[in-house]
Amino acid sequence: MAEKTASYQVIARAWRPQVFEDVVGQKHVTDTLSNAITGNRVAHAYLLVGPRGVGKTTTARIFAKALNCRQGMSPSPCNECESCVAIMAGNDLDVQEIDGASNNSVDDVRALRENIRVAPNASRFRIFIIDEVHMLSTAAFNALLKTLEEPPPHVKFIFATTEAHKVPATILSRCQRFDLRRISTQDIVGRLEMICAAEKIETDAPALLAVARGAQGGMRDAQSALDQLIAFRGKTIREEDVLSVFGLVAWAQLDAMAQAVLGGDAATALKLVADLDQAGKDTQRTTEELLGFFRNLLVWQHGGQEIVAGEVSAAERESLAASADRLAPEQVHRIVDILLDTEARMRATLSRRVLLEVALVRACRAVQVVPVDTIVAQIADLRQRLGGVTGGAPAAPP
Protein backbone atom coordinates (compact mmCIF):
# COMPACT_ATOMS: atom_id res chain seq x y z
CA MET A 1 0.00 0.00 0.00
CA ALA A 2 1.42 3.38 -1.02
CA GLU A 3 2.32 5.71 1.79
CA LYS A 4 0.15 8.82 2.00
CA THR A 5 1.96 12.15 2.02
CA ALA A 6 0.55 15.34 3.42
CA SER A 7 -0.24 17.91 0.73
CA TYR A 8 2.00 20.95 0.83
CA GLN A 9 0.39 24.38 0.94
CA VAL A 10 2.36 27.22 -0.63
CA ILE A 11 3.30 30.18 1.55
CA ALA A 12 0.96 32.58 -0.25
CA ARG A 13 -2.00 30.37 0.74
CA ALA A 14 -0.79 29.24 4.13
CA TRP A 15 -0.16 32.84 5.21
CA ARG A 16 -3.17 34.45 3.54
CA PRO A 17 -4.68 37.01 5.98
CA GLN A 18 -7.84 35.83 7.72
CA VAL A 19 -8.87 39.09 9.41
CA PHE A 20 -8.72 42.73 8.32
CA GLU A 21 -5.89 43.49 10.78
CA ASP A 22 -3.60 41.05 8.92
CA VAL A 23 -4.01 42.71 5.52
CA VAL A 24 -0.75 44.56 4.87
CA GLY A 25 -0.63 48.08 3.46
CA GLN A 26 -4.36 48.57 2.82
CA LYS A 27 -5.55 50.13 6.07
CA HIS A 28 -7.53 52.81 4.24
CA VAL A 29 -9.68 50.05 2.72
CA THR A 30 -9.99 47.66 5.66
CA ASP A 31 -10.84 50.46 8.11
CA THR A 32 -13.62 51.75 5.84
CA LEU A 33 -15.12 48.27 5.39
CA SER A 34 -14.90 47.63 9.14
CA ASN A 35 -16.67 50.91 9.91
CA ALA A 36 -19.38 50.10 7.35
CA ILE A 37 -20.09 46.82 9.13
CA THR A 38 -20.01 48.41 12.60
CA GLY A 39 -22.31 51.25 11.51
CA ASN A 40 -24.63 48.89 9.60
CA ARG A 41 -24.01 50.82 6.37
CA VAL A 42 -23.02 47.94 4.09
CA ALA A 43 -23.59 48.74 0.42
CA HIS A 44 -24.86 46.22 -2.11
CA ALA A 45 -21.87 46.45 -4.48
CA TYR A 46 -18.14 47.08 -4.05
CA LEU A 47 -15.32 47.40 -6.56
CA LEU A 48 -11.76 46.62 -5.41
CA VAL A 49 -9.12 48.03 -7.77
CA GLY A 50 -5.37 47.49 -7.67
CA PRO A 51 -2.31 45.73 -9.13
CA ARG A 52 -1.94 41.98 -8.87
CA GLY A 53 -1.06 40.45 -5.53
CA VAL A 54 -1.95 43.39 -3.26
CA GLY A 55 -4.92 41.77 -1.50
CA LYS A 56 -8.09 42.33 -3.55
CA THR A 57 -9.47 38.79 -3.39
CA THR A 58 -8.21 38.31 0.17
CA THR A 59 -10.03 41.48 1.29
CA ALA A 60 -13.19 40.30 -0.49
CA ARG A 61 -13.10 36.95 1.32
CA ILE A 62 -12.55 38.53 4.72
CA PHE A 63 -15.43 40.93 4.04
CA ALA A 64 -17.64 37.97 3.08
CA LYS A 65 -16.73 36.19 6.34
CA ALA A 66 -17.45 39.35 8.33
CA LEU A 67 -20.91 39.60 6.78
CA ASN A 68 -21.86 35.92 7.13
CA CYS A 69 -20.11 34.86 10.36
CA ARG A 70 -22.49 32.73 12.47
CA GLN A 71 -21.32 34.52 15.61
CA GLY A 72 -22.83 37.74 14.27
CA MET A 73 -21.98 40.29 11.61
CA SER A 74 -18.70 41.79 12.81
CA PRO A 75 -15.48 43.35 11.47
CA SER A 76 -13.66 40.51 13.27
CA PRO A 77 -15.06 37.16 12.04
CA CYS A 78 -14.51 34.20 14.35
CA ASN A 79 -12.83 31.98 11.69
CA GLU A 80 -14.20 28.97 13.56
CA CYS A 81 -17.88 28.71 12.68
CA GLU A 82 -19.15 26.61 9.78
CA SER A 83 -19.61 29.63 7.54
CA CYS A 84 -16.12 31.09 8.14
CA VAL A 85 -14.42 27.74 7.63
CA ALA A 86 -16.36 27.09 4.40
CA ILE A 87 -15.53 30.53 3.00
CA MET A 88 -11.83 30.05 3.83
CA ALA A 89 -11.91 26.70 2.04
CA GLY A 90 -13.74 28.19 -0.94
CA ASN A 91 -16.72 25.82 -0.79
CA ASP A 92 -19.43 27.90 0.89
CA LEU A 93 -22.73 27.63 -1.00
CA ASP A 94 -23.65 31.23 -0.23
CA VAL A 95 -20.34 32.79 -1.27
CA GLN A 96 -19.51 32.22 -4.91
CA GLU A 97 -16.20 33.25 -6.46
CA ILE A 98 -16.49 33.73 -10.20
CA ASP A 99 -13.63 34.21 -12.65
CA GLY A 100 -14.64 37.05 -14.95
CA ALA A 101 -12.12 35.97 -17.58
CA SER A 102 -13.72 32.57 -18.19
CA ASN A 103 -17.35 33.43 -17.33
CA ASN A 104 -17.68 36.59 -19.37
CA SER A 105 -20.57 35.95 -21.74
CA VAL A 106 -24.10 37.31 -21.55
CA ASP A 107 -25.36 33.74 -20.95
CA ASP A 108 -23.12 33.47 -17.87
CA VAL A 109 -24.58 36.69 -16.47
CA ARG A 110 -28.13 35.53 -17.21
CA ALA A 111 -27.42 32.34 -15.28
CA LEU A 112 -26.04 34.47 -12.46
CA ARG A 113 -29.23 36.56 -12.42
CA GLU A 114 -31.33 33.42 -12.07
CA ASN A 115 -29.06 32.26 -9.25
CA ILE A 116 -29.42 35.57 -7.42
CA ARG A 117 -33.14 35.04 -6.89
CA VAL A 118 -32.48 32.03 -4.67
CA ALA A 119 -32.45 32.83 -0.95
CA PRO A 120 -29.28 32.12 1.07
CA ASN A 121 -28.83 28.50 2.08
CA ALA A 122 -27.70 29.09 5.69
CA SER A 123 -26.27 32.62 5.82
CA ARG A 124 -27.42 36.22 6.01
CA PHE A 125 -26.36 37.09 2.48
CA ARG A 126 -25.57 35.53 -0.85
CA ILE A 127 -22.25 37.08 -1.85
CA PHE A 128 -20.86 37.04 -5.38
CA ILE A 129 -17.15 37.78 -5.77
CA ILE A 130 -16.27 38.38 -9.42
CA ASP A 131 -12.54 38.54 -10.06
CA GLU A 132 -11.13 40.35 -13.13
CA VAL A 133 -14.58 41.83 -13.72
CA HIS A 134 -13.22 44.02 -16.54
CA MET A 135 -13.07 40.87 -18.70
CA LEU A 136 -16.87 40.69 -18.98
CA SER A 137 -18.21 41.42 -22.45
CA THR A 138 -20.22 44.57 -23.18
CA ALA A 139 -23.39 42.51 -23.48
CA ALA A 140 -22.65 40.83 -20.14
CA PHE A 141 -22.18 44.20 -18.44
CA ASN A 142 -25.46 45.44 -19.89
CA ALA A 143 -27.25 42.31 -18.65
CA LEU A 144 -25.84 42.96 -15.17
CA LEU A 145 -26.86 46.61 -14.94
CA LYS A 146 -30.44 46.34 -13.69
CA THR A 147 -29.60 43.59 -11.19
CA LEU A 148 -26.66 45.59 -9.90
CA GLU A 149 -28.77 48.70 -9.43
CA GLU A 150 -31.59 47.02 -7.51
CA PRO A 151 -30.45 43.62 -6.23
CA PRO A 152 -32.49 41.61 -3.73
CA PRO A 153 -31.74 42.59 -0.10
CA HIS A 154 -30.00 39.27 0.54
CA VAL A 155 -27.39 39.78 -2.23
CA LYS A 156 -24.00 41.53 -2.11
CA PHE A 157 -21.57 41.96 -5.00
CA ILE A 158 -17.80 42.34 -4.63
CA PHE A 159 -15.91 42.97 -7.86
CA ALA A 160 -12.12 42.93 -8.24
CA THR A 161 -10.07 44.20 -11.16
CA THR A 162 -6.58 45.26 -12.15
CA GLU A 163 -7.90 47.51 -14.94
CA ALA A 164 -10.70 49.75 -13.69
CA HIS A 165 -10.60 51.88 -16.85
CA LYS A 166 -12.08 48.93 -18.77
CA VAL A 167 -15.15 48.75 -16.52
CA PRO A 168 -18.07 50.75 -17.99
CA ALA A 169 -19.00 53.98 -16.20
CA THR A 170 -22.54 52.65 -15.74
CA ILE A 171 -21.12 49.83 -13.61
CA LEU A 172 -18.69 52.07 -11.71
CA SER A 173 -21.50 54.44 -10.73
CA ARG A 174 -23.37 51.59 -9.05
CA CYS A 175 -20.44 50.47 -6.87
CA GLN A 176 -18.44 51.79 -3.97
CA ARG A 177 -14.88 51.87 -5.29
CA PHE A 178 -11.75 51.14 -3.24
CA ASP A 179 -8.27 51.52 -4.71
CA LEU A 180 -5.71 49.19 -3.16
CA ARG A 181 -2.12 50.44 -3.27
CA ARG A 182 1.12 48.75 -4.11
CA ILE A 183 2.61 47.55 -0.82
CA SER A 184 5.75 49.34 0.30
CA THR A 185 9.07 47.53 0.31
CA GLN A 186 9.31 48.12 4.06
CA ASP A 187 5.94 46.43 4.72
CA ILE A 188 6.77 43.47 2.49
CA VAL A 189 10.10 42.94 4.27
CA GLY A 190 8.33 43.06 7.64
CA ARG A 191 5.83 40.41 6.57
CA LEU A 192 8.55 38.17 5.13
CA GLU A 193 10.54 38.45 8.36
CA MET A 194 7.52 37.23 10.31
CA ILE A 195 6.96 34.31 7.93
CA CYS A 196 10.63 33.29 8.02
CA ALA A 197 10.67 33.38 11.81
CA ALA A 198 7.58 31.16 12.00
CA GLU A 199 8.85 28.76 9.30
CA LYS A 200 12.33 28.68 10.90
CA ILE A 201 14.01 30.02 7.75
CA GLU A 202 17.43 31.55 8.35
CA THR A 203 17.88 34.69 6.26
CA ASP A 204 19.15 38.26 6.47
CA ALA A 205 17.90 41.77 5.74
CA PRO A 206 19.63 42.16 2.32
CA ALA A 207 18.05 38.91 1.09
CA LEU A 208 14.54 39.91 2.12
CA LEU A 209 15.07 43.39 0.70
CA ALA A 210 16.02 41.84 -2.64
CA VAL A 211 12.88 39.68 -2.60
CA ALA A 212 10.71 42.72 -1.78
CA ARG A 213 12.34 44.79 -4.54
CA GLY A 214 11.70 42.03 -7.06
CA ALA A 215 8.03 41.81 -6.04
CA GLN A 216 7.46 45.46 -7.04
CA GLY A 217 4.71 46.07 -4.50
CA GLY A 218 2.95 42.69 -4.72
CA MET A 219 2.80 40.66 -1.51
CA ARG A 220 1.77 37.49 -3.31
CA ASP A 221 4.73 37.76 -5.70
CA ALA A 222 7.07 38.20 -2.74
CA GLN A 223 5.68 35.15 -0.96
CA SER A 224 5.86 33.04 -4.13
CA ALA A 225 9.48 34.11 -4.60
CA LEU A 226 10.26 33.14 -1.01
CA ASP A 227 8.67 29.74 -1.64
CA GLN A 228 10.86 29.24 -4.70
CA LEU A 229 13.98 30.23 -2.77
CA ILE A 230 13.21 27.76 0.01
CA ALA A 231 12.89 25.01 -2.59
CA PHE A 232 16.23 26.12 -4.09
CA ARG A 233 18.31 26.73 -0.96
CA GLY A 234 16.44 25.07 1.89
CA LYS A 235 16.31 26.70 5.31
CA THR A 236 19.17 29.17 4.73
CA ILE A 237 18.76 32.02 2.23
CA ARG A 238 21.25 34.78 1.47
CA GLU A 239 21.15 37.81 -0.82
CA GLU A 240 23.30 36.17 -3.50
CA ASP A 241 20.73 33.35 -3.73
CA VAL A 242 17.94 35.83 -4.43
CA LEU A 243 20.01 37.73 -6.97
CA SER A 244 21.08 34.61 -8.85
CA VAL A 245 17.59 33.06 -8.99
CA PHE A 246 15.70 36.17 -10.11
CA GLY A 247 18.38 38.06 -12.04
CA LEU A 248 18.19 41.06 -9.73
CA VAL A 249 20.93 43.59 -9.09
CA ALA A 250 22.34 43.96 -5.57
CA TRP A 251 21.29 47.18 -3.89
CA ALA A 252 24.96 48.13 -3.42
CA GLN A 253 25.57 47.88 -7.19
CA LEU A 254 22.44 49.85 -8.02
CA ASP A 255 23.42 52.56 -5.53
CA ALA A 256 26.95 52.66 -6.97
CA MET A 257 25.53 53.21 -10.45
CA ALA A 258 23.26 56.01 -9.19
CA GLN A 259 26.17 57.68 -7.39
CA ALA A 260 28.28 57.46 -10.56
CA VAL A 261 25.54 59.26 -12.48
CA LEU A 262 25.20 61.88 -9.75
CA GLY A 263 28.93 62.52 -10.02
CA GLY A 264 28.90 62.63 -13.82
CA ASP A 265 31.26 59.63 -13.89
CA ALA A 266 30.24 57.91 -17.12
CA ALA A 267 33.25 55.53 -17.10
CA THR A 268 32.27 53.99 -13.76
CA ALA A 269 28.62 53.76 -14.76
CA LEU A 270 29.48 51.97 -18.01
CA LYS A 271 31.84 49.58 -16.18
CA LEU A 272 28.99 48.63 -13.82
CA VAL A 273 26.67 47.98 -16.78
CA ALA A 274 29.30 45.70 -18.35
CA ASP A 275 29.72 43.79 -15.06
CA LEU A 276 25.96 43.32 -14.69
CA ASP A 277 25.56 42.19 -18.28
CA GLN A 278 28.41 39.72 -17.82
CA ALA A 279 26.62 38.35 -14.75
CA GLY A 280 23.42 37.86 -16.77
CA LYS A 281 21.34 40.47 -14.96
CA ASP A 282 18.09 41.76 -16.44
CA THR A 283 18.96 45.09 -18.10
CA GLN A 284 15.35 46.26 -18.24
CA ARG A 285 14.82 45.54 -14.55
CA THR A 286 18.05 47.42 -13.76
CA THR A 287 16.76 50.41 -15.73
CA GLU A 288 13.41 50.29 -13.90
CA GLU A 289 15.11 50.21 -10.51
CA LEU A 290 17.51 53.01 -11.43
CA LEU A 291 14.53 55.05 -12.58
CA GLY A 292 12.84 54.31 -9.26
CA PHE A 293 15.85 55.63 -7.36
CA PHE A 294 15.89 58.94 -9.24
CA ARG A 295 12.13 59.25 -8.98
CA ASN A 296 12.44 58.88 -5.21
CA LEU A 297 15.27 61.41 -5.19
CA LEU A 298 13.17 63.93 -7.13
CA VAL A 299 10.22 63.50 -4.75
CA TRP A 300 12.60 63.79 -1.79
CA GLN A 301 14.03 67.06 -3.12
CA HIS A 302 10.55 68.56 -3.45
CA GLY A 303 9.62 67.94 0.18
CA GLY A 304 8.26 64.41 -0.16
CA GLN A 305 10.56 62.80 2.40
CA GLU A 306 7.64 61.25 4.32
CA ILE A 307 6.14 59.86 1.10
CA VAL A 308 9.40 58.21 0.08
CA ALA A 309 10.31 57.03 3.58
CA GLY A 310 7.25 54.80 3.71
CA GLU A 311 8.10 53.16 0.38
CA VAL A 312 11.82 52.34 0.67
CA SER A 313 14.26 50.56 2.96
CA ALA A 314 16.46 52.22 5.59
CA ALA A 315 19.54 51.84 3.35
CA GLU A 316 17.86 53.63 0.47
CA ARG A 317 16.61 56.41 2.77
CA GLU A 318 20.18 57.06 3.89
CA SER A 319 21.40 57.15 0.29
CA LEU A 320 18.62 59.53 -0.77
CA ALA A 321 19.30 61.87 2.14
CA ALA A 322 22.99 61.97 1.26
CA SER A 323 22.28 62.49 -2.47
CA ALA A 324 19.60 65.16 -2.24
CA ASP A 325 22.05 68.09 -2.20
CA ARG A 326 24.41 66.80 -4.88
CA LEU A 327 22.30 68.02 -7.81
CA ALA A 328 19.63 70.64 -8.48
CA PRO A 329 16.08 69.28 -8.87
CA GLU A 330 16.11 70.39 -12.53
CA GLN A 331 19.09 68.11 -13.20
CA VAL A 332 17.44 65.15 -11.47
CA HIS A 333 14.28 65.81 -13.47
CA ARG A 334 16.33 65.64 -16.68
CA ILE A 335 17.80 62.28 -15.60
CA VAL A 336 14.31 60.93 -14.88
CA ASP A 337 13.15 62.01 -18.35
CA ILE A 338 16.13 60.24 -19.95
CA LEU A 339 15.47 57.00 -18.05
CA LEU A 340 11.72 57.13 -18.74
CA ASP A 341 12.40 57.43 -22.46
CA THR A 342 14.92 54.58 -22.27
CA GLU A 343 12.56 52.29 -20.38
CA ALA A 344 9.80 52.84 -22.96
CA ARG A 345 12.15 52.14 -25.88
CA MET A 346 13.48 48.95 -24.26
CA ARG A 347 10.15 47.22 -24.74
CA ALA A 348 10.58 47.27 -28.51
CA THR A 349 14.24 46.36 -28.93
CA LEU A 350 16.71 43.59 -28.19
CA SER A 351 19.67 46.00 -27.78
CA ARG A 352 18.83 46.83 -24.19
CA ARG A 353 22.39 47.11 -22.97
CA VAL A 354 23.16 49.69 -25.67
CA LEU A 355 20.09 51.72 -24.71
CA LEU A 356 21.09 51.71 -21.04
CA GLU A 357 24.67 52.70 -21.84
CA VAL A 358 23.51 55.61 -24.01
CA ALA A 359 21.06 56.67 -21.30
CA LEU A 360 23.79 56.69 -18.64
CA VAL A 361 26.13 58.76 -20.84
CA ARG A 362 23.31 61.23 -21.49
CA ALA A 363 22.48 61.35 -17.79
CA CYS A 364 26.12 62.02 -16.87
CA ARG A 365 26.26 64.84 -19.41
CA ALA A 366 23.01 66.25 -18.04
CA VAL A 367 24.63 66.38 -14.61
CA GLN A 368 27.46 68.52 -15.98
CA VAL A 369 25.10 71.06 -17.56
CA VAL A 370 24.40 73.99 -15.25
CA PRO A 371 20.63 74.58 -14.85
CA VAL A 372 19.20 77.80 -16.33
CA ASP A 373 17.87 78.88 -12.94
CA THR A 374 21.37 78.67 -11.50
CA ILE A 375 22.78 80.80 -14.34
CA VAL A 376 20.02 83.39 -13.91
CA ALA A 377 20.69 83.54 -10.18
CA GLN A 378 24.42 83.96 -10.78
CA ILE A 379 23.80 86.79 -13.28
CA ALA A 380 21.46 88.51 -10.83
CA ASP A 381 24.06 88.19 -8.09
CA LEU A 382 26.77 89.55 -10.38
CA ARG A 383 24.61 92.52 -11.37
CA GLN A 384 23.94 93.30 -7.74
CA ARG A 385 27.65 93.26 -6.95
CA LEU A 386 28.55 95.44 -9.92
CA GLY A 387 25.76 97.83 -9.05
CA GLY A 388 27.09 98.08 -5.51
CA VAL A 389 30.60 98.86 -6.78
CA THR A 390 29.32 101.45 -9.22
CA GLY A 391 27.16 103.07 -6.56
CA GLY A 392 30.08 103.38 -4.15
CA ALA A 393 32.61 104.81 -6.68
CA PRO A 394 33.40 108.55 -6.65
CA ALA A 395 31.55 110.66 -9.16
CA ALA A 396 33.40 111.52 -12.37
CA PRO A 397 34.51 115.18 -12.70
CA PRO A 398 32.26 117.33 -14.94
Short mmCIF file of N, CA, C and O in Angstrom, two decimals, residues 103-155:
data_model
loop_
_atom_site.label_atom_id
_atom_site.label_comp_id
_atom_site.label_asym_id
_atom_site.label_seq_id
_atom_site.Cartn_x
_atom_site.Cartn_y
_atom_site.Cartn_z
N ASN A 103 -15.88 33.40 -17.42
CA ASN A 103 -17.35 33.43 -17.33
C ASN A 103 -17.83 34.82 -17.75
O ASN A 103 -18.48 35.54 -16.98
N ASN A 104 -17.49 35.20 -18.97
CA ASN A 104 -17.68 36.59 -19.37
C ASN A 104 -18.77 36.82 -20.40
O ASN A 104 -18.92 37.93 -20.93
N SER A 105 -19.55 35.79 -20.71
CA SER A 105 -20.57 35.95 -21.74
C SER A 105 -21.89 36.42 -21.14
O SER A 105 -22.10 36.35 -19.93
N VAL A 106 -22.78 36.87 -22.01
CA VAL A 106 -24.10 37.31 -21.55
C VAL A 106 -24.88 36.13 -20.97
O VAL A 106 -25.68 36.29 -20.03
N ASP A 107 -24.67 34.91 -21.49
CA ASP A 107 -25.36 33.74 -20.95
C ASP A 107 -24.91 33.45 -19.52
O ASP A 107 -25.72 33.03 -18.68
N ASP A 108 -23.62 33.66 -19.23
CA ASP A 108 -23.12 33.47 -17.87
C ASP A 108 -23.77 34.44 -16.91
O ASP A 108 -24.13 34.08 -15.78
N VAL A 109 -23.95 35.68 -17.34
CA VAL A 109 -24.58 36.69 -16.47
C VAL A 109 -26.06 36.39 -16.29
O VAL A 109 -26.61 36.57 -15.20
N ARG A 110 -26.71 35.90 -17.33
CA ARG A 110 -28.13 35.53 -17.21
C ARG A 110 -28.30 34.39 -16.21
O ARG A 110 -29.24 34.38 -15.40
N ALA A 111 -27.37 33.43 -16.26
CA ALA A 111 -27.42 32.34 -15.28
C ALA A 111 -27.19 32.88 -13.87
O ALA A 111 -27.82 32.42 -12.90
N LEU A 112 -26.30 33.85 -13.76
CA LEU A 112 -26.04 34.47 -12.46
C LEU A 112 -27.28 35.18 -11.94
O LEU A 112 -27.62 35.08 -10.75
N ARG A 113 -28.01 35.86 -12.83
CA ARG A 113 -29.23 36.56 -12.42
C ARG A 113 -30.28 35.59 -11.91
O ARG A 113 -31.01 35.88 -10.95
N GLU A 114 -30.39 34.44 -12.55
CA GLU A 114 -31.33 33.42 -12.07
C GLU A 114 -30.90 32.90 -10.69
O GLU A 114 -31.73 32.66 -9.81
N ASN A 115 -29.60 32.76 -10.51
CA ASN A 115 -29.06 32.26 -9.25
C ASN A 115 -29.28 33.24 -8.11
O ASN A 115 -29.47 32.85 -6.95
N ILE A 116 -29.27 34.52 -8.43
CA ILE A 116 -29.42 35.57 -7.42
C ILE A 116 -30.77 35.50 -6.73
O ILE A 116 -30.91 35.84 -5.55
N ARG A 117 -31.78 35.07 -7.45
CA ARG A 117 -33.14 35.04 -6.89
C ARG A 117 -33.29 34.05 -5.74
O ARG A 117 -34.19 34.17 -4.91
N VAL A 118 -32.40 33.06 -5.71
CA VAL A 118 -32.48 32.03 -4.67
C VAL A 118 -32.03 32.60 -3.33
O VAL A 118 -31.01 33.29 -3.25
N ALA A 119 -32.79 32.34 -2.29
CA ALA A 119 -32.45 32.83 -0.95
C ALA A 119 -31.20 32.13 -0.43
O ALA A 119 -30.86 31.03 -0.89
N PRO A 120 -30.49 32.76 0.51
CA PRO A 120 -29.28 32.12 1.07
C PRO A 120 -29.60 30.75 1.67
O PRO A 120 -30.68 30.53 2.23
N ASN A 121 -28.64 29.86 1.56
CA ASN A 121 -28.83 28.50 2.08
C ASN A 121 -28.81 28.48 3.60
O ASN A 121 -29.71 27.91 4.23
N ALA A 122 -27.80 29.10 4.23
CA ALA A 122 -27.70 29.09 5.69
C ALA A 122 -27.03 30.35 6.21
O ALA A 122 -26.54 30.35 7.34
N SER A 123 -26.99 31.40 5.43
CA SER A 123 -26.27 32.62 5.82
C SER A 123 -27.18 33.84 5.70
O SER A 123 -28.32 33.75 5.24
N ARG A 124 -26.66 34.98 6.12
CA ARG A 124 -27.42 36.22 6.01
C ARG A 124 -27.54 36.67 4.56
O ARG A 124 -28.57 37.17 4.13
N PHE A 125 -26.41 36.56 3.83
CA PHE A 125 -26.36 37.09 2.48
C PHE A 125 -25.83 36.04 1.50
O PHE A 125 -25.08 35.14 1.87
N ARG A 126 -26.24 36.22 0.25
CA ARG A 126 -25.57 35.53 -0.85
C ARG A 126 -24.57 36.54 -1.42
O ARG A 126 -24.95 37.65 -1.82
N ILE A 127 -23.32 36.17 -1.45
CA ILE A 127 -22.25 37.08 -1.85
C ILE A 127 -21.59 36.54 -3.11
O ILE A 127 -21.19 35.37 -3.17
N PHE A 128 -21.47 37.41 -4.11
CA PHE A 128 -20.86 37.04 -5.38
C PHE A 128 -19.58 37.85 -5.56
O PHE A 128 -19.63 39.08 -5.65
N ILE A 129 -18.45 37.15 -5.56
CA ILE A 129 -17.15 37.78 -5.77
C ILE A 129 -16.73 37.49 -7.21
O ILE A 129 -16.51 36.34 -7.59
N ILE A 130 -16.65 38.54 -8.01
CA ILE A 130 -16.27 38.38 -9.42
C ILE A 130 -14.89 38.97 -9.62
O ILE A 130 -14.70 40.20 -9.55
N ASP A 131 -13.92 38.10 -9.85
CA ASP A 131 -12.54 38.54 -10.06
C ASP A 131 -12.32 38.91 -11.53
O ASP A 131 -12.95 38.33 -12.42
N GLU A 132 -11.42 39.86 -11.77
CA GLU A 132 -11.13 40.35 -13.13
C GLU A 132 -12.44 40.70 -13.85
O GLU A 132 -12.69 40.27 -14.99
N VAL A 133 -13.25 41.50 -13.19
CA VAL A 133 -14.58 41.83 -13.72
C VAL A 133 -14.49 42.60 -15.04
O VAL A 133 -15.42 42.58 -15.84
N HIS A 134 -13.36 43.26 -15.29
CA HIS A 134 -13.22 44.02 -16.54
C HIS A 134 -13.23 43.13 -17.77
O HIS A 134 -13.38 43.63 -18.90
N MET A 135 -13.09 41.80 -17.57
CA MET A 135 -13.07 40.87 -18.70
C MET A 135 -14.47 40.53 -19.20
O MET A 135 -14.61 39.87 -20.24
N LEU A 136 -15.52 40.95 -18.50
CA LEU A 136 -16.87 40.69 -18.98
C LEU A 136 -17.10 41.41 -20.30
O LEU A 136 -16.58 42.51 -20.53
N SER A 137 -17.89 40.80 -21.16
CA SER A 137 -18.21 41.42 -22.45
C SER A 137 -19.18 42.58 -22.24
O SER A 137 -19.82 42.72 -21.18
N THR A 138 -19.30 43.43 -23.26
CA THR A 138 -20.22 44.57 -23.18
C THR A 138 -21.64 44.10 -22.96
O THR A 138 -22.39 44.67 -22.14
N ALA A 139 -22.04 43.04 -23.65
CA ALA A 139 -23.39 42.51 -23.48
C ALA A 139 -23.59 41.97 -22.06
O ALA A 139 -24.67 42.13 -21.47
N ALA A 140 -22.56 41.36 -21.50
CA ALA A 140 -22.65 40.83 -20.14
C ALA A 140 -22.81 41.97 -19.13
O ALA A 140 -23.60 41.88 -18.19
N PHE A 141 -22.04 43.04 -19.32
CA PHE A 141 -22.18 44.20 -18.44
C PHE A 141 -23.59 44.77 -18.52
O PHE A 141 -24.20 45.11 -17.50
N ASN A 142 -24.12 44.89 -19.73
CA ASN A 142 -25.46 45.44 -19.89
C ASN A 142 -26.51 44.56 -19.22
O ASN A 142 -27.49 45.06 -18.65
N ALA A 143 -26.31 43.23 -19.29
CA ALA A 143 -27.25 42.31 -18.65
C ALA A 143 -27.18 42.41 -17.13
O ALA A 143 -28.15 42.10 -16.44
N LEU A 144 -26.03 42.87 -16.62
CA LEU A 144 -25.84 42.96 -15.17
C LEU A 144 -26.36 44.26 -14.58
O LEU A 144 -26.60 44.35 -13.37
N LEU A 145 -26.57 45.26 -15.43
CA LEU A 145 -26.86 46.61 -14.94
C LEU A 145 -28.07 46.68 -14.01
O LEU A 145 -27.98 47.19 -12.89
N LYS A 146 -29.20 46.20 -14.48
CA LYS A 146 -30.44 46.34 -13.69
C LYS A 146 -30.33 45.60 -12.38
O LYS A 146 -30.73 46.11 -11.32
N THR A 147 -29.76 44.38 -12.41
CA THR A 147 -29.60 43.59 -11.19
C THR A 147 -28.67 44.30 -10.21
O THR A 147 -28.89 44.30 -9.00
N LEU A 148 -27.63 44.91 -10.75
CA LEU A 148 -26.66 45.59 -9.90
C LEU A 148 -27.25 46.85 -9.27
O LEU A 148 -26.87 47.22 -8.16
N GLU A 149 -28.17 47.48 -9.96
CA GLU A 149 -28.77 48.70 -9.43
C GLU A 149 -29.78 48.41 -8.32
O GLU A 149 -29.84 49.11 -7.31
N GLU A 150 -30.56 47.36 -8.50
CA GLU A 150 -31.59 47.02 -7.51
C GLU A 150 -31.56 45.52 -7.21
O GLU A 150 -32.48 44.78 -7.57
N PRO A 151 -30.52 45.05 -6.55
CA PRO A 151 -30.45 43.62 -6.23
C PRO A 151 -31.38 43.28 -5.06
O PRO A 151 -31.78 44.17 -4.30
N PRO A 152 -31.70 42.01 -4.90
CA PRO A 152 -32.49 41.61 -3.73
C PRO A 152 -31.73 41.95 -2.44
O PRO A 152 -30.49 42.03 -2.45
N PRO A 153 -32.41 42.18 -1.34
CA PRO A 153 -31.74 42.59 -0.10
C PRO A 153 -30.76 41.56 0.45
O PRO A 153 -29.89 41.91 1.25
N HIS A 154 -30.90 40.30 0.01
CA HIS A 154 -30.00 39.27 0.54
C HIS A 154 -28.74 39.08 -0.32
O HIS A 154 -27.96 38.15 -0.07
N VAL A 155 -28.50 39.95 -1.30
CA VAL A 155 -27.39 39.78 -2.23
C VAL A 155 -26.38 40.92 -2.09
O VAL A 155 -26.75 42.09 -1.98
#
